[in-house]
PDB file of C-alpha atoms and ligand atoms in Angstrom:
ATOM      1  CA  MET C   1      -4.063 -46.372 -36.966  1.00  0.00           C
ATOM      2  CA  SER C   2      -4.000 -44.656 -40.441  1.00  0.00           C
ATOM      3  CA  ARG C   3      -1.302 -45.618 -42.967  1.00  0.00           C
ATOM      4  CA  VAL C   4       1.909 -43.442 -43.334  1.00  0.00           C
ATOM      5  CA  ALA C   5       2.746 -41.891 -46.701  1.00  0.00           C
ATOM      6  CA  LEU C   6       6.040 -40.378 -47.450  1.00  0.00           C
ATOM      7  CA  VAL C   7       6.148 -37.999 -50.454  1.00  0.00           C
ATOM      8  CA  THR C   8       9.593 -36.919 -51.813  1.00  0.00           C
ATOM      9  CA  GLY C   9       9.692 -33.177 -53.062  1.00  0.00           C
ATOM     10  CA  GLY C  10       6.413 -33.075 -51.228  1.00  0.00           C
ATOM     11  CA  SER C  11       6.256 -29.484 -50.124  1.00  0.00           C
ATOM     12  CA  ARG C  12       6.071 -27.831 -53.495  1.00  0.00           C
ATOM     13  CA  GLY C  13       4.299 -28.120 -57.003  1.00  0.00           C
ATOM     14  CA  ILE C  14       2.813 -31.709 -57.860  1.00  0.00           C
ATOM     15  CA  GLY C  15       4.363 -33.109 -54.500  1.00  0.00           C
ATOM     16  CA  ALA C  16       2.475 -30.611 -52.346  1.00  0.00           C
ATOM     17  CA  ALA C  17      -0.746 -31.476 -53.997  1.00  0.00           C
ATOM     18  CA  ILE C  18      -0.115 -35.144 -53.610  1.00  0.00           C
ATOM     19  CA  SER C  19       0.685 -34.820 -49.836  1.00  0.00           C
ATOM     20  CA  LYS C  20      -2.463 -32.557 -49.347  1.00  0.00           C
ATOM     21  CA  ALA C  21      -4.675 -35.184 -51.204  1.00  0.00           C
ATOM     22  CA  LEU C  22      -3.159 -38.210 -49.213  1.00  0.00           C
ATOM     23  CA  GLN C  23      -3.829 -36.338 -46.054  1.00  0.00           C
ATOM     24  CA  ALA C  24      -7.311 -35.621 -47.011  1.00  0.00           C
ATOM     25  CA  ALA C  25      -7.781 -39.337 -47.951  1.00  0.00           C
ATOM     26  CA  GLY C  26      -6.883 -40.182 -44.168  1.00  0.00           C
ATOM     27  CA  TYR C  27      -3.176 -40.893 -44.379  1.00  0.00           C
ATOM     28  CA  THR C  28      -0.675 -39.699 -42.033  1.00  0.00           C
ATOM     29  CA  VAL C  29       1.619 -37.836 -44.510  1.00  0.00           C
ATOM     30  CA  VAL C  30       5.182 -36.830 -44.187  1.00  0.00           C
ATOM     31  CA  ALA C  31       6.999 -34.732 -46.967  1.00  0.00           C
ATOM     32  CA  ASN C  32      10.666 -34.709 -47.768  1.00  0.00           C
ATOM     33  CA  TYR C  33      12.214 -31.711 -49.397  1.00  0.00           C
ATOM     34  CA  ALA C  34      15.828 -30.775 -50.592  1.00  0.00           C
ATOM     35  CA  GLY C  35      16.244 -27.036 -50.434  1.00  0.00           C
ATOM     36  CA  ASN C  36      13.620 -24.510 -49.913  1.00  0.00           C
ATOM     37  CA  ASP C  37      13.195 -24.140 -46.118  1.00  0.00           C
ATOM     38  CA  GLU C  38      10.922 -21.208 -46.515  1.00  0.00           C
ATOM     39  CA  ALA C  39       8.442 -23.104 -48.671  1.00  0.00           C
ATOM     40  CA  ALA C  40       8.576 -26.215 -46.455  1.00  0.00           C
ATOM     41  CA  ALA C  41       8.015 -24.201 -43.160  1.00  0.00           C
ATOM     42  CA  LYS C  42       5.093 -22.440 -44.869  1.00  0.00           C
ATOM     43  CA  PHE C  43       3.694 -25.835 -46.057  1.00  0.00           C
ATOM     44  CA  THR C  44       3.893 -27.228 -42.593  1.00  0.00           C
ATOM     45  CA  ALA C  45       2.217 -24.184 -41.122  1.00  0.00           C
ATOM     46  CA  GLU C  46      -0.627 -24.404 -43.531  1.00  0.00           C
ATOM     47  CA  THR C  47      -1.133 -28.296 -43.625  1.00  0.00           C
ATOM     48  CA  GLY C  48       0.374 -29.568 -40.270  1.00  0.00           C
ATOM     49  CA  ILE C  49       2.393 -31.917 -42.524  1.00  0.00           C
ATOM     50  CA  LYS C  50       5.914 -32.533 -41.035  1.00  0.00           C
ATOM     51  CA  THR C  51       8.763 -31.809 -43.435  1.00  0.00           C
ATOM     52  CA  TYR C  52      12.284 -33.544 -43.506  1.00  0.00           C
ATOM     53  CA  LYS C  53      14.989 -32.197 -45.371  1.00  0.00           C
ATOM     54  CA  TRP C  54      17.513 -34.196 -47.377  1.00  0.00           C
ATOM     55  CA  SER C  55      18.628 -34.895 -51.138  1.00  0.00           C
ATOM     56  CA  VAL C  56      17.041 -37.874 -52.633  1.00  0.00           C
ATOM     57  CA  ALA C  57      20.436 -37.761 -54.666  1.00  0.00           C
ATOM     58  CA  ASP C  58      22.251 -38.961 -51.553  1.00  0.00           C
ATOM     59  CA  TYR C  59      21.732 -42.586 -50.580  1.00  0.00           C
ATOM     60  CA  ASP C  60      23.041 -42.382 -47.038  1.00  0.00           C
ATOM     61  CA  ALA C  61      20.753 -39.472 -46.331  1.00  0.00           C
ATOM     62  CA  CYS C  62      17.790 -41.306 -47.737  1.00  0.00           C
ATOM     63  CA  SER C  63      18.396 -44.304 -45.515  1.00  0.00           C
ATOM     64  CA  ALA C  64      18.852 -42.171 -42.338  1.00  0.00           C
ATOM     65  CA  GLY C  65      15.667 -40.072 -43.305  1.00  0.00           C
ATOM     66  CA  ILE C  66      13.638 -43.140 -43.563  1.00  0.00           C
ATOM     67  CA  GLU C  67      14.918 -44.461 -40.279  1.00  0.00           C
ATOM     68  CA  LYS C  68      14.150 -41.186 -38.698  1.00  0.00           C
ATOM     69  CA  ILE C  69      10.595 -40.967 -40.006  1.00  0.00           C
ATOM     70  CA  GLU C  70       9.823 -44.654 -39.105  1.00  0.00           C
ATOM     71  CA  ALA C  71      10.970 -43.885 -35.509  1.00  0.00           C
ATOM     72  CA  GLU C  72       9.019 -40.626 -35.070  1.00  0.00           C
ATOM     73  CA  VAL C  73       5.916 -41.336 -37.221  1.00  0.00           C
ATOM     74  CA  GLY C  74       5.681 -45.037 -37.842  1.00  0.00           C
ATOM     75  CA  PRO C  75       6.271 -47.654 -40.538  1.00  0.00           C
ATOM     76  CA  ILE C  76       5.969 -46.082 -44.150  1.00  0.00           C
ATOM     77  CA  ASP C  77       3.252 -47.837 -46.125  1.00  0.00           C
ATOM     78  CA  VAL C  78       3.232 -45.574 -49.104  1.00  0.00           C
ATOM     79  CA  LEU C  79       6.101 -44.052 -50.932  1.00  0.00           C
ATOM     80  CA  VAL C  80       5.650 -41.580 -53.657  1.00  0.00           C
ATOM     81  CA  ASN C  81       8.783 -40.801 -55.433  1.00  0.00           C
ATOM     82  CA  ASN C  82       7.920 -37.434 -56.778  1.00  0.00           C
ATOM     83  CA  ALA C  83      11.151 -35.144 -56.251  1.00  0.00           C
ATOM     84  CA  GLY C  84      12.607 -34.172 -59.673  1.00  0.00           C
ATOM     85  CA  ILE C  85      14.688 -31.372 -61.203  1.00  0.00           C
ATOM     86  CA  THR C  86      15.346 -30.062 -64.700  1.00  0.00           C
ATOM     87  CA  ARG C  87      18.657 -28.827 -66.118  1.00  0.00           C
ATOM     88  CA  ASP C  88      17.263 -28.187 -69.784  1.00  0.00           C
ATOM     89  CA  ALA C  89      19.727 -27.583 -72.520  1.00  0.00           C
ATOM     90  CA  PRO C  90      20.038 -28.591 -76.210  1.00  0.00           C
ATOM     91  CA  PHE C  91      22.503 -31.594 -76.169  1.00  0.00           C
ATOM     92  CA  HIS C  92      25.362 -29.714 -77.799  1.00  0.00           C
ATOM     93  CA  LYS C  93      25.413 -27.322 -74.884  1.00  0.00           C
ATOM     94  CA  MET C  94      24.490 -29.888 -72.148  1.00  0.00           C
ATOM     95  CA  THR C  95      27.391 -30.107 -69.563  1.00  0.00           C
ATOM     96  CA  ARG C  96      28.353 -33.337 -67.622  1.00  0.00           C
ATOM     97  CA  GLU C  97      27.118 -31.657 -64.441  1.00  0.00           C
ATOM     98  CA  GLN C  98      23.642 -30.987 -66.026  1.00  0.00           C
ATOM     99  CA  TRP C  99      23.492 -34.681 -66.985  1.00  0.00           C
ATOM    100  CA  ASN C 100      24.692 -35.977 -63.723  1.00  0.00           C
ATOM    101  CA  GLU C 101      22.610 -33.712 -61.578  1.00  0.00           C
ATOM    102  CA  VAL C 102      19.314 -34.885 -63.291  1.00  0.00           C
ATOM    103  CA  ILE C 103      20.429 -38.582 -63.441  1.00  0.00           C
ATOM    104  CA  ASP C 104      21.411 -38.518 -59.737  1.00  0.00           C
ATOM    105  CA  THR C 105      18.148 -36.912 -58.553  1.00  0.00           C
ATOM    106  CA  ASN C 106      15.398 -38.128 -61.047  1.00  0.00           C
ATOM    107  CA  LEU C 107      16.558 -41.750 -61.546  1.00  0.00           C
ATOM    108  CA  SER C 108      19.233 -42.746 -58.865  1.00  0.00           C
ATOM    109  CA  GLY C 109      16.953 -40.838 -56.447  1.00  0.00           C
ATOM    110  CA  ILE C 110      14.119 -43.412 -56.869  1.00  0.00           C
ATOM    111  CA  PHE C 111      16.623 -46.236 -56.216  1.00  0.00           C
ATOM    112  CA  ASN C 112      18.101 -44.226 -53.215  1.00  0.00           C
ATOM    113  CA  MET C 113      14.578 -43.877 -51.670  1.00  0.00           C
ATOM    114  CA  THR C 114      13.032 -47.269 -52.508  1.00  0.00           C
ATOM    115  CA  HIS C 115      16.082 -49.503 -51.616  1.00  0.00           C
ATOM    116  CA  PRO C 116      16.261 -48.651 -47.895  1.00  0.00           C
ATOM    117  CA  LEU C 117      12.650 -49.220 -47.536  1.00  0.00           C
ATOM    118  CA  TRP C 118      12.218 -52.235 -49.675  1.00  0.00           C
ATOM    119  CA  ALA C 119      13.213 -55.009 -47.079  1.00  0.00           C
ATOM    120  CA  LYS C 120      10.917 -53.250 -44.501  1.00  0.00           C
ATOM    121  CA  MET C 121       7.907 -53.398 -46.873  1.00  0.00           C
ATOM    122  CA  ARG C 122       8.823 -57.126 -47.884  1.00  0.00           C
ATOM    123  CA  GLU C 123       8.920 -58.091 -44.098  1.00  0.00           C
ATOM    124  CA  ARG C 124       5.561 -56.266 -43.390  1.00  0.00           C
ATOM    125  CA  LYS C 125       4.040 -57.671 -46.543  1.00  0.00           C
ATOM    126  CA  PHE C 126       2.526 -54.515 -47.707  1.00  0.00           C
ATOM    127  CA  GLY C 127       3.756 -51.391 -49.805  1.00  0.00           C
ATOM    128  CA  ARG C 128       2.616 -48.890 -52.362  1.00  0.00           C
ATOM    129  CA  ILE C 129       5.199 -47.230 -54.361  1.00  0.00           C
ATOM    130  CA  VAL C 130       4.166 -44.612 -56.947  1.00  0.00           C
ATOM    131  CA  ASN C 131       6.774 -43.150 -59.152  1.00  0.00           C
ATOM    132  CA  ILE C 132       6.338 -39.882 -60.897  1.00  0.00           C
ATOM    133  CA  SER C 133       7.775 -40.097 -64.292  1.00  0.00           C
ATOM    134  CA  SER C 134       6.811 -37.657 -67.058  1.00  0.00           C
ATOM    135  CA  ILE C 135       5.345 -37.476 -70.617  1.00  0.00           C
ATOM    136  CA  ASN C 136       8.964 -36.569 -71.459  1.00  0.00           C
ATOM    137  CA  GLY C 137      10.158 -40.076 -70.432  1.00  0.00           C
ATOM    138  CA  GLN C 138       7.669 -41.433 -72.736  1.00  0.00           C
ATOM    139  CA  LYS C 139       8.145 -39.182 -75.868  1.00  0.00           C
ATOM    140  CA  GLY C 140      11.475 -37.558 -75.383  1.00  0.00           C
ATOM    141  CA  GLN C 141      11.684 -33.765 -75.369  1.00  0.00           C
ATOM    142  CA  PHE C 142      13.949 -31.230 -77.281  1.00  0.00           C
ATOM    143  CA  GLY C 143      16.496 -29.965 -74.568  1.00  0.00           C
ATOM    144  CA  GLN C 144      15.915 -32.716 -72.235  1.00  0.00           C
ATOM    145  CA  ALA C 145      18.164 -35.556 -73.145  1.00  0.00           C
ATOM    146  CA  ASN C 146      19.149 -35.813 -69.395  1.00  0.00           C
ATOM    147  CA  TYR C 147      15.585 -35.473 -68.075  1.00  0.00           C
ATOM    148  CA  SER C 148      13.952 -37.862 -70.783  1.00  0.00           C
ATOM    149  CA  ALA C 149      16.641 -40.470 -70.071  1.00  0.00           C
ATOM    150  CA  ALA C 150      16.034 -40.411 -66.242  1.00  0.00           C
ATOM    151  CA  LYS C 151      12.241 -40.530 -66.656  1.00  0.00           C
ATOM    152  CA  ALA C 152      12.307 -43.346 -68.973  1.00  0.00           C
ATOM    153  CA  GLY C 153      14.526 -45.179 -66.681  1.00  0.00           C
ATOM    154  CA  ASP C 154      12.022 -44.676 -63.896  1.00  0.00           C
ATOM    155  CA  LEU C 155       9.507 -46.536 -66.042  1.00  0.00           C
ATOM    156  CA  GLY C 156      11.775 -49.572 -66.429  1.00  0.00           C
ATOM    157  CA  PHE C 157      12.557 -49.506 -62.837  1.00  0.00           C
ATOM    158  CA  THR C 158       8.634 -49.421 -62.162  1.00  0.00           C
ATOM    159  CA  LYS C 159       8.138 -52.542 -64.337  1.00  0.00           C
ATOM    160  CA  ALA C 160      11.057 -54.673 -62.950  1.00  0.00           C
ATOM    161  CA  LEU C 161      10.429 -53.918 -59.419  1.00  0.00           C
ATOM    162  CA  ALA C 162       6.489 -54.537 -59.699  1.00  0.00           C
ATOM    163  CA  GLN C 163       7.425 -58.154 -60.592  1.00  0.00           C
ATOM    164  CA  GLU C 164       9.624 -58.307 -57.490  1.00  0.00           C
ATOM    165  CA  GLY C 165       7.117 -56.888 -55.055  1.00  0.00           C
ATOM    166  CA  ALA C 166       3.946 -58.609 -56.259  1.00  0.00           C
ATOM    167  CA  ARG C 167       4.088 -61.659 -53.948  1.00  0.00           C
ATOM    168  CA  ALA C 168       4.971 -59.585 -51.023  1.00  0.00           C
ATOM    169  CA  GLY C 169       2.036 -57.319 -51.304  1.00  0.00           C
ATOM    170  CA  ILE C 170       3.866 -54.405 -52.757  1.00  0.00           C
ATOM    171  CA  THR C 171       2.652 -52.582 -55.734  1.00  0.00           C
ATOM    172  CA  VAL C 172       4.802 -50.404 -57.848  1.00  0.00           C
ATOM    173  CA  ASN C 173       3.353 -48.103 -60.436  1.00  0.00           C
ATOM    174  CA  ALA C 174       4.129 -44.918 -62.344  1.00  0.00           C
ATOM    175  CA  ILE C 175       2.396 -41.802 -63.208  1.00  0.00           C
ATOM    176  CA  CYS C 176       3.331 -39.820 -66.361  1.00  0.00           C
ATOM    177  CA  PRO C 177       2.024 -36.369 -65.895  1.00  0.00           C
ATOM    178  CA  GLY C 178       2.154 -34.056 -68.981  1.00  0.00           C
ATOM    179  CA  TYR C 179       2.636 -30.236 -68.682  1.00  0.00           C
ATOM    180  CA  ILE C 180       1.345 -29.251 -65.350  1.00  0.00           C
ATOM    181  CA  ALA C 181       0.864 -25.812 -64.076  1.00  0.00           C
ATOM    182  CA  THR C 182       3.805 -25.619 -61.591  1.00  0.00           C
ATOM    183  CA  GLU C 183       6.940 -23.453 -61.125  1.00  0.00           C
ATOM    184  CA  MET C 184       8.923 -25.989 -63.109  1.00  0.00           C
ATOM    185  CA  VAL C 185       6.787 -25.552 -66.241  1.00  0.00           C
ATOM    186  CA  MET C 186       6.430 -21.902 -65.653  1.00  0.00           C
ATOM    187  CA  ALA C 187      10.315 -21.739 -66.026  1.00  0.00           C
ATOM    188  CA  VAL C 188      10.123 -22.726 -69.610  1.00  0.00           C
ATOM    189  CA  PRO C 189      10.419 -19.729 -71.836  1.00  0.00           C
ATOM    190  CA  GLU C 190       6.860 -18.274 -72.437  1.00  0.00           C
ATOM    191  CA  LYS C 191       6.907 -18.728 -76.264  1.00  0.00           C
ATOM    192  CA  VAL C 192       8.029 -22.308 -75.904  1.00  0.00           C
ATOM    193  CA  ARG C 193       5.350 -22.850 -73.178  1.00  0.00           C
ATOM    194  CA  GLU C 194       2.691 -21.332 -75.552  1.00  0.00           C
ATOM    195  CA  ALA C 195       3.635 -23.796 -78.364  1.00  0.00           C
ATOM    196  CA  ILE C 196       3.361 -26.673 -76.022  1.00  0.00           C
ATOM    197  CA  ILE C 197      -0.052 -25.642 -74.819  1.00  0.00           C
ATOM    198  CA  GLY C 198      -0.967 -25.542 -78.501  1.00  0.00           C
ATOM    199  CA  GLN C 199      -0.129 -29.253 -78.669  1.00  0.00           C
ATOM    200  CA  ILE C 200      -2.400 -30.305 -75.771  1.00  0.00           C
ATOM    201  CA  PRO C 201      -5.904 -31.432 -77.184  1.00  0.00           C
ATOM    202  CA  VAL C 202      -7.581 -30.391 -73.897  1.00  0.00           C
ATOM    203  CA  GLY C 203      -6.202 -26.903 -74.510  1.00  0.00           C
ATOM    204  CA  ARG C 204      -4.697 -26.123 -71.083  1.00  0.00           C
ATOM    205  CA  LEU C 205      -2.070 -27.245 -68.631  1.00  0.00           C
ATOM    206  CA  GLY C 206      -2.962 -29.761 -66.188  1.00  0.00           C
ATOM    207  CA  GLU C 207      -3.487 -29.057 -62.453  1.00  0.00           C
ATOM    208  CA  PRO C 208      -1.312 -30.624 -59.759  1.00  0.00           C
ATOM    209  CA  GLU C 209      -4.539 -31.868 -58.204  1.00  0.00           C
ATOM    210  CA  GLU C 210      -5.299 -33.920 -61.312  1.00  0.00           C
ATOM    211  CA  ILE C 211      -1.972 -35.905 -60.651  1.00  0.00           C
ATOM    212  CA  ALA C 212      -2.603 -36.238 -57.023  1.00  0.00           C
ATOM    213  CA  ARG C 213      -5.911 -37.922 -57.635  1.00  0.00           C
ATOM    214  CA  CYS C 214      -4.088 -40.601 -59.463  1.00  0.00           C
ATOM    215  CA  VAL C 215      -1.602 -41.203 -56.709  1.00  0.00           C
ATOM    216  CA  VAL C 216      -4.523 -41.503 -54.071  1.00  0.00           C
ATOM    217  CA  PHE C 217      -6.064 -44.181 -56.252  1.00  0.00           C
ATOM    218  CA  LEU C 218      -2.742 -45.993 -56.830  1.00  0.00           C
ATOM    219  CA  SER C 219      -2.075 -46.013 -52.960  1.00  0.00           C
ATOM    220  CA  SER C 220      -5.424 -47.517 -52.134  1.00  0.00           C
ATOM    221  CA  ASP C 221      -6.511 -51.065 -51.316  1.00  0.00           C
ATOM    222  CA  ASP C 222      -8.721 -50.672 -54.378  1.00  0.00           C
ATOM    223  CA  ALA C 223      -5.790 -50.740 -56.628  1.00  0.00           C
ATOM    224  CA  GLY C 224      -4.134 -53.922 -55.169  1.00  0.00           C
ATOM    225  CA  PHE C 225      -4.423 -55.589 -58.611  1.00  0.00           C
ATOM    226  CA  ILE C 226      -2.731 -52.783 -60.305  1.00  0.00           C
ATOM    227  CA  THR C 227       1.092 -53.111 -60.513  1.00  0.00           C
ATOM    228  CA  GLY C 228       3.852 -52.379 -62.970  1.00  0.00           C
ATOM    229  CA  SER C 229       1.361 -49.974 -64.712  1.00  0.00           C
ATOM    230  CA  THR C 230       1.651 -46.380 -65.984  1.00  0.00           C
ATOM    231  CA  ILE C 231      -1.188 -43.858 -65.858  1.00  0.00           C
ATOM    232  CA  THR C 232      -0.676 -41.304 -68.439  1.00  0.00           C
ATOM    233  CA  ALA C 233      -2.325 -37.873 -67.521  1.00  0.00           C
ATOM    234  CA  ASN C 234      -1.373 -35.401 -70.103  1.00  0.00           C
ATOM    235  CA  GLY C 235      -4.565 -33.905 -71.554  1.00  0.00           C
ATOM    236  CA  GLY C 236      -4.200 -35.947 -74.719  1.00  0.00           C
ATOM    237  CA  GLN C 237      -0.848 -34.643 -75.675  1.00  0.00           C
ATOM    238  CA  TYR C 238       0.841 -38.008 -76.197  1.00  0.00           C
ATOM    239  CA  PHE C 239      -0.716 -41.488 -76.497  1.00  0.00           C
ATOM    240  CA  VAL C 240       1.372 -44.667 -75.545  1.00  0.00           C
TER     241      VAL C 240
HETATM  242  N1  CAA J   9      12.146 -28.692 -81.575  1.00  0.00           N
HETATM  243  C1  CAA J   9      12.987 -28.365 -82.664  1.00  0.00           C
HETATM  244  N2  CAA J   9      13.718 -27.299 -82.470  1.00  0.00           N
HETATM  245  C2  CAA J   9      13.685 -26.683 -81.304  1.00  0.00           C
HETATM  246  C3  CAA J   9      12.862 -26.955 -80.349  1.00  0.00           C
HETATM  247  C4  CAA J   9      12.001 -28.020 -80.499  1.00  0.00           C
HETATM  248  N3  CAA J   9      11.046 -28.400 -79.471  1.00  0.00           N
HETATM  249  N4  CAA J   9      12.985 -26.009 -79.238  1.00  0.00           N
HETATM  250  C5  CAA J   9      13.842 -25.175 -79.706  1.00  0.00           C
HETATM  251  N5  CAA J   9      14.349 -25.496 -80.953  1.00  0.00           N
HETATM  252  C6  CAA J   9      15.401 -24.852 -81.849  1.00  0.00           C
HETATM  253  C7  CAA J   9      15.084 -23.317 -81.826  1.00  0.00           C
HETATM  254  O1  CAA J   9      14.045 -23.017 -82.912  1.00  0.00           O
HETATM  255  C8  CAA J   9      16.328 -22.834 -82.312  1.00  0.00           C
HETATM  256  O2  CAA J   9      16.615 -23.007 -83.579  1.00  0.00           O
HETATM  257  P1  CAA J   9      17.393 -21.812 -84.343  1.00  0.00           P
HETATM  258  O3  CAA J   9      18.638 -21.449 -83.622  1.00  0.00           O
HETATM  259  O4  CAA J   9      17.407 -22.288 -85.672  1.00  0.00           O
HETATM  260  O5  CAA J   9      16.463 -20.591 -84.312  1.00  0.00           O
HETATM  261  C9  CAA J   9      17.294 -23.682 -81.449  1.00  0.00           C
HETATM  262  O6  CAA J   9      16.654 -24.877 -81.174  1.00  0.00           O
HETATM  263  C10 CAA J   9      17.898 -23.130 -80.123  1.00  0.00           C
HETATM  264  O7  CAA J   9      16.756 -22.779 -79.384  1.00  0.00           O
HETATM  265  P2  CAA J   9      16.888 -21.674 -78.175  1.00  0.00           P
HETATM  266  O8  CAA J   9      17.541 -20.318 -78.737  1.00  0.00           O
HETATM  267  O9  CAA J   9      15.578 -21.634 -77.508  1.00  0.00           O
HETATM  268  O10 CAA J   9      18.040 -22.474 -77.411  1.00  0.00           O
HETATM  269  P3  CAA J   9      18.328 -22.218 -75.981  1.00  0.00           P
HETATM  270  O11 CAA J   9      19.762 -22.915 -75.742  1.00  0.00           O
HETATM  271  O12 CAA J   9      18.219 -21.026 -75.417  1.00  0.00           O
HETATM  272  O13 CAA J   9      17.192 -23.093 -75.125  1.00  0.00           O
HETATM  273  C11 CAA J   9      15.940 -25.038 -74.646  1.00  0.00           C
HETATM  274  C12 CAA J   9      16.812 -24.452 -75.564  1.00  0.00           C
HETATM  275  C13 CAA J   9      16.542 -24.980 -73.162  1.00  0.00           C
HETATM  276  C14 CAA J   9      15.695 -26.394 -74.931  1.00  0.00           C
HETATM  277  C15 CAA J   9      14.557 -24.322 -74.606  1.00  0.00           C
HETATM  278  O14 CAA J   9      14.066 -24.199 -75.771  1.00  0.00           O
HETATM  279  C16 CAA J   9      13.588 -24.904 -73.607  1.00  0.00           C
HETATM  280  O15 CAA J   9      13.596 -24.559 -72.402  1.00  0.00           O
HETATM  281  N6  CAA J   9      12.832 -25.628 -74.133  1.00  0.00           N
HETATM  282  C17 CAA J   9      11.658 -26.429 -73.288  1.00  0.00           C
HETATM  283  C18 CAA J   9      12.144 -27.626 -72.780  1.00  0.00           C
HETATM  284  C19 CAA J   9      11.097 -28.309 -72.123  1.00  0.00           C
HETATM  285  O16 CAA J   9       9.837 -28.629 -72.633  1.00  0.00           O
HETATM  286  N7  CAA J   9      11.228 -28.595 -70.834  1.00  0.00           N
HETATM  287  C20 CAA J   9      10.043 -29.085 -69.888  1.00  0.00           C
HETATM  288  C21 CAA J   9      10.273 -28.493 -68.661  1.00  0.00           C
HETATM  289  S1  CAA J   9       8.805 -28.797 -67.602  1.00  0.00           S
HETATM  290  C22 CAA J   9       9.278 -30.426 -67.133  1.00  0.00           C
HETATM  291  O17 CAA J   9      10.081 -30.929 -67.373  1.00  0.00           O
HETATM  292  C23 CAA J   9       8.058 -31.016 -66.474  1.00  0.00           C
HETATM  293  C24 CAA J   9       7.633 -32.310 -67.270  1.00  0.00           C
HETATM  294  O18 CAA J   9       7.779 -33.556 -66.848  1.00  0.00           O
HETATM  295  C25 CAA J   9       6.681 -32.105 -68.418  1.00  0.00           C
END
């Protein structure tokens, strides 16, 4: 029986590429999404990948969603915490709502998804958790005090949990994508985006598939000795 992988925010952007790459690698993939029913239905029609709707910012919804997937599809072996949002604003204009929404989704979201699954993975003595952080969690970004704080928090979470999961056969790793050609990056004002591309030594935005391939590797048996690590995939824009 093939392993089951759950990708949050898995029907659009980088998440959709991750879902498809894991499917191509032989996993039974299910995707979570929060809002866009139309995109999710289209994604399912194209790929055959089932989608489940809830917000990762809601702990009880995460818990219920995981129970439902395990009952309908089987035990979840691979969790990809990909769901994320931006609410960019310079700090002097940032509202508490913008701060809270980003922290609740991008940081607490990975707690909400991982926590209900953790005991099950420990019991089964196997798990792969891949957290999608960001270059902006590593270097900080003007206009993203909320996002940078959450994404840096995701890296701390990854390193702490890796130590706890190691003896139970669970690896916990992070990927820090740079600027990837998705709707999220295309929403950045064009002038700002062009300036950012100018700072990328490879001279282009990344492709979602370039991140998806990292996830497939970290999810595999071949990556069993890699835990607590961060793969930086940003075209040379920032070195850690
Ligand atoms: N460094 C220094 N100063 C900057 C700056 C920067 N990076 N960006 C803007 N400024 C300055 C501007 O030059 C301007 O200065 P003046 O008033 O002296 O002209 C001032 O800040 C205000 O700029 P704006 O008029 O653009 O202000 P705004 O409120 O309209 O927008 C912003 C500010 C929301 C931060 C906008 O600049 C923006 O969207 N920036 C991009 C932020 C970004 O990179 N987000 C990443 C999204 S993609 C993602 O998050 C995925 C991932 O993981 C990589």
